[in-house]
């Protein structure tokens, strides 16, 4: 390895580590702020409805109107 390549790789690594460390320190926290709009938990009926739509599909949505995937063989 040439010395210039080694120096370039080392400098790139130092810049990447510094950028990662600064991102960890600067990014906003995911915790809600005090006095903010708190999301109320959904009721059991809403959870059940979401679960039914997710696992059994939405009966009102037409899923056969578009192009269908066909095997390549």
Short mmCIF file of C-alpha atoms in Angstrom, two decimals:
data_model
loop_
_atom_site.label_atom_id
_atom_site.label_comp_id
_atom_site.label_asym_id
_atom_site.label_seq_id
_atom_site.Cartn_x
_atom_site.Cartn_y
_atom_site.Cartn_z
CA UNK A 1 0.00 0.00 0.00
CA UNK A 2 1.23 3.42 -0.84
CA UNK A 3 1.54 5.98 1.94
CA UNK A 4 -0.93 8.32 0.24
CA UNK A 5 -3.61 5.63 0.11
CA UNK A 6 -3.02 4.74 3.75
CA UNK A 7 -3.32 8.40 4.80
CA UNK A 8 -6.50 8.87 2.73
CA UNK A 9 -8.12 5.77 4.26
CA UNK A 10 -7.15 6.82 7.78
CA UNK A 11 -8.48 10.34 7.23
CA UNK A 12 -11.75 8.95 5.82
CA UNK A 13 -12.11 6.69 8.86
CA UNK A 14 -11.52 9.56 11.28
CA UNK A 15 -14.10 11.72 9.50
CA UNK A 16 -16.64 8.86 9.52
CA UNK A 17 -16.16 8.22 13.24
CA UNK A 18 -16.46 11.93 14.03
CA UNK A 19 -19.63 12.22 11.95
CA UNK A 20 -21.17 9.19 13.66
CA UNK A 21 -20.32 10.48 17.11
CA UNK A 22 -21.73 13.92 16.37
CA UNK A 23 -24.93 12.37 14.97
CA UNK A 24 -25.43 10.40 18.17
CA UNK A 25 -24.95 13.53 20.27
CA UNK A 26 -27.03 15.89 18.11
CA UNK A 27 -30.06 13.82 17.08
CA UNK A 28 -33.28 14.61 18.96
CA UNK A 29 -34.50 12.16 21.52
CA UNK A 30 -37.47 9.96 20.72
CA UNK A 31 -39.07 10.58 24.10
CA UNK A 32 -42.15 12.82 24.16
CA UNK A 33 -41.69 16.29 25.56
CA UNK A 34 -43.44 17.30 28.78
CA UNK A 35 -46.73 19.06 28.03
CA UNK A 36 -46.81 17.76 24.46
CA UNK A 37 -49.76 16.11 22.77
CA UNK A 38 -49.81 12.62 24.20
CA UNK A 39 -51.40 9.93 22.07
CA UNK A 40 -54.18 8.15 23.91
CA UNK A 41 -54.14 4.37 23.64
CA UNK A 42 -56.71 3.04 21.20
CA UNK A 43 -59.66 1.08 22.49
CA UNK A 44 -59.91 -2.71 22.26
CA UNK A 45 -62.43 -2.40 19.43
CA UNK A 46 -60.00 -0.29 17.39
CA UNK A 47 -57.19 -2.79 18.01
CA UNK A 48 -59.45 -5.66 16.98
CA UNK A 49 -60.54 -3.85 13.80
CA UNK A 50 -56.94 -3.09 12.83
CA UNK A 51 -55.93 -6.67 13.48
CA UNK A 52 -58.79 -8.03 11.37
CA UNK A 53 -57.95 -5.73 8.45
CA UNK A 54 -54.27 -6.63 8.64
CA UNK A 55 -54.67 -10.40 8.74
CA UNK A 56 -57.80 -10.93 6.65
CA UNK A 57 -57.44 -8.03 4.24
CA UNK A 58 -59.74 -5.14 3.49
CA UNK A 59 -62.87 -6.54 1.80
CA UNK A 60 -63.69 -3.15 0.26
CA UNK A 61 -60.37 -2.86 -1.59
CA UNK A 62 -60.11 -4.32 -5.10
CA UNK A 63 -56.81 -6.16 -5.27
CA UNK A 64 -57.47 -7.95 -8.58
CA UNK A 65 -57.71 -4.86 -10.79
CA UNK A 66 -53.97 -4.45 -11.33
CA UNK A 67 -51.24 -6.46 -13.00
CA UNK A 68 -50.71 -9.85 -11.46
CA UNK A 69 -47.28 -11.31 -10.90
CA UNK A 70 -46.50 -14.43 -12.92
CA UNK A 71 -43.67 -16.89 -12.40
CA UNK A 72 -40.68 -16.56 -14.71
CA UNK A 73 -40.45 -20.23 -15.63
#
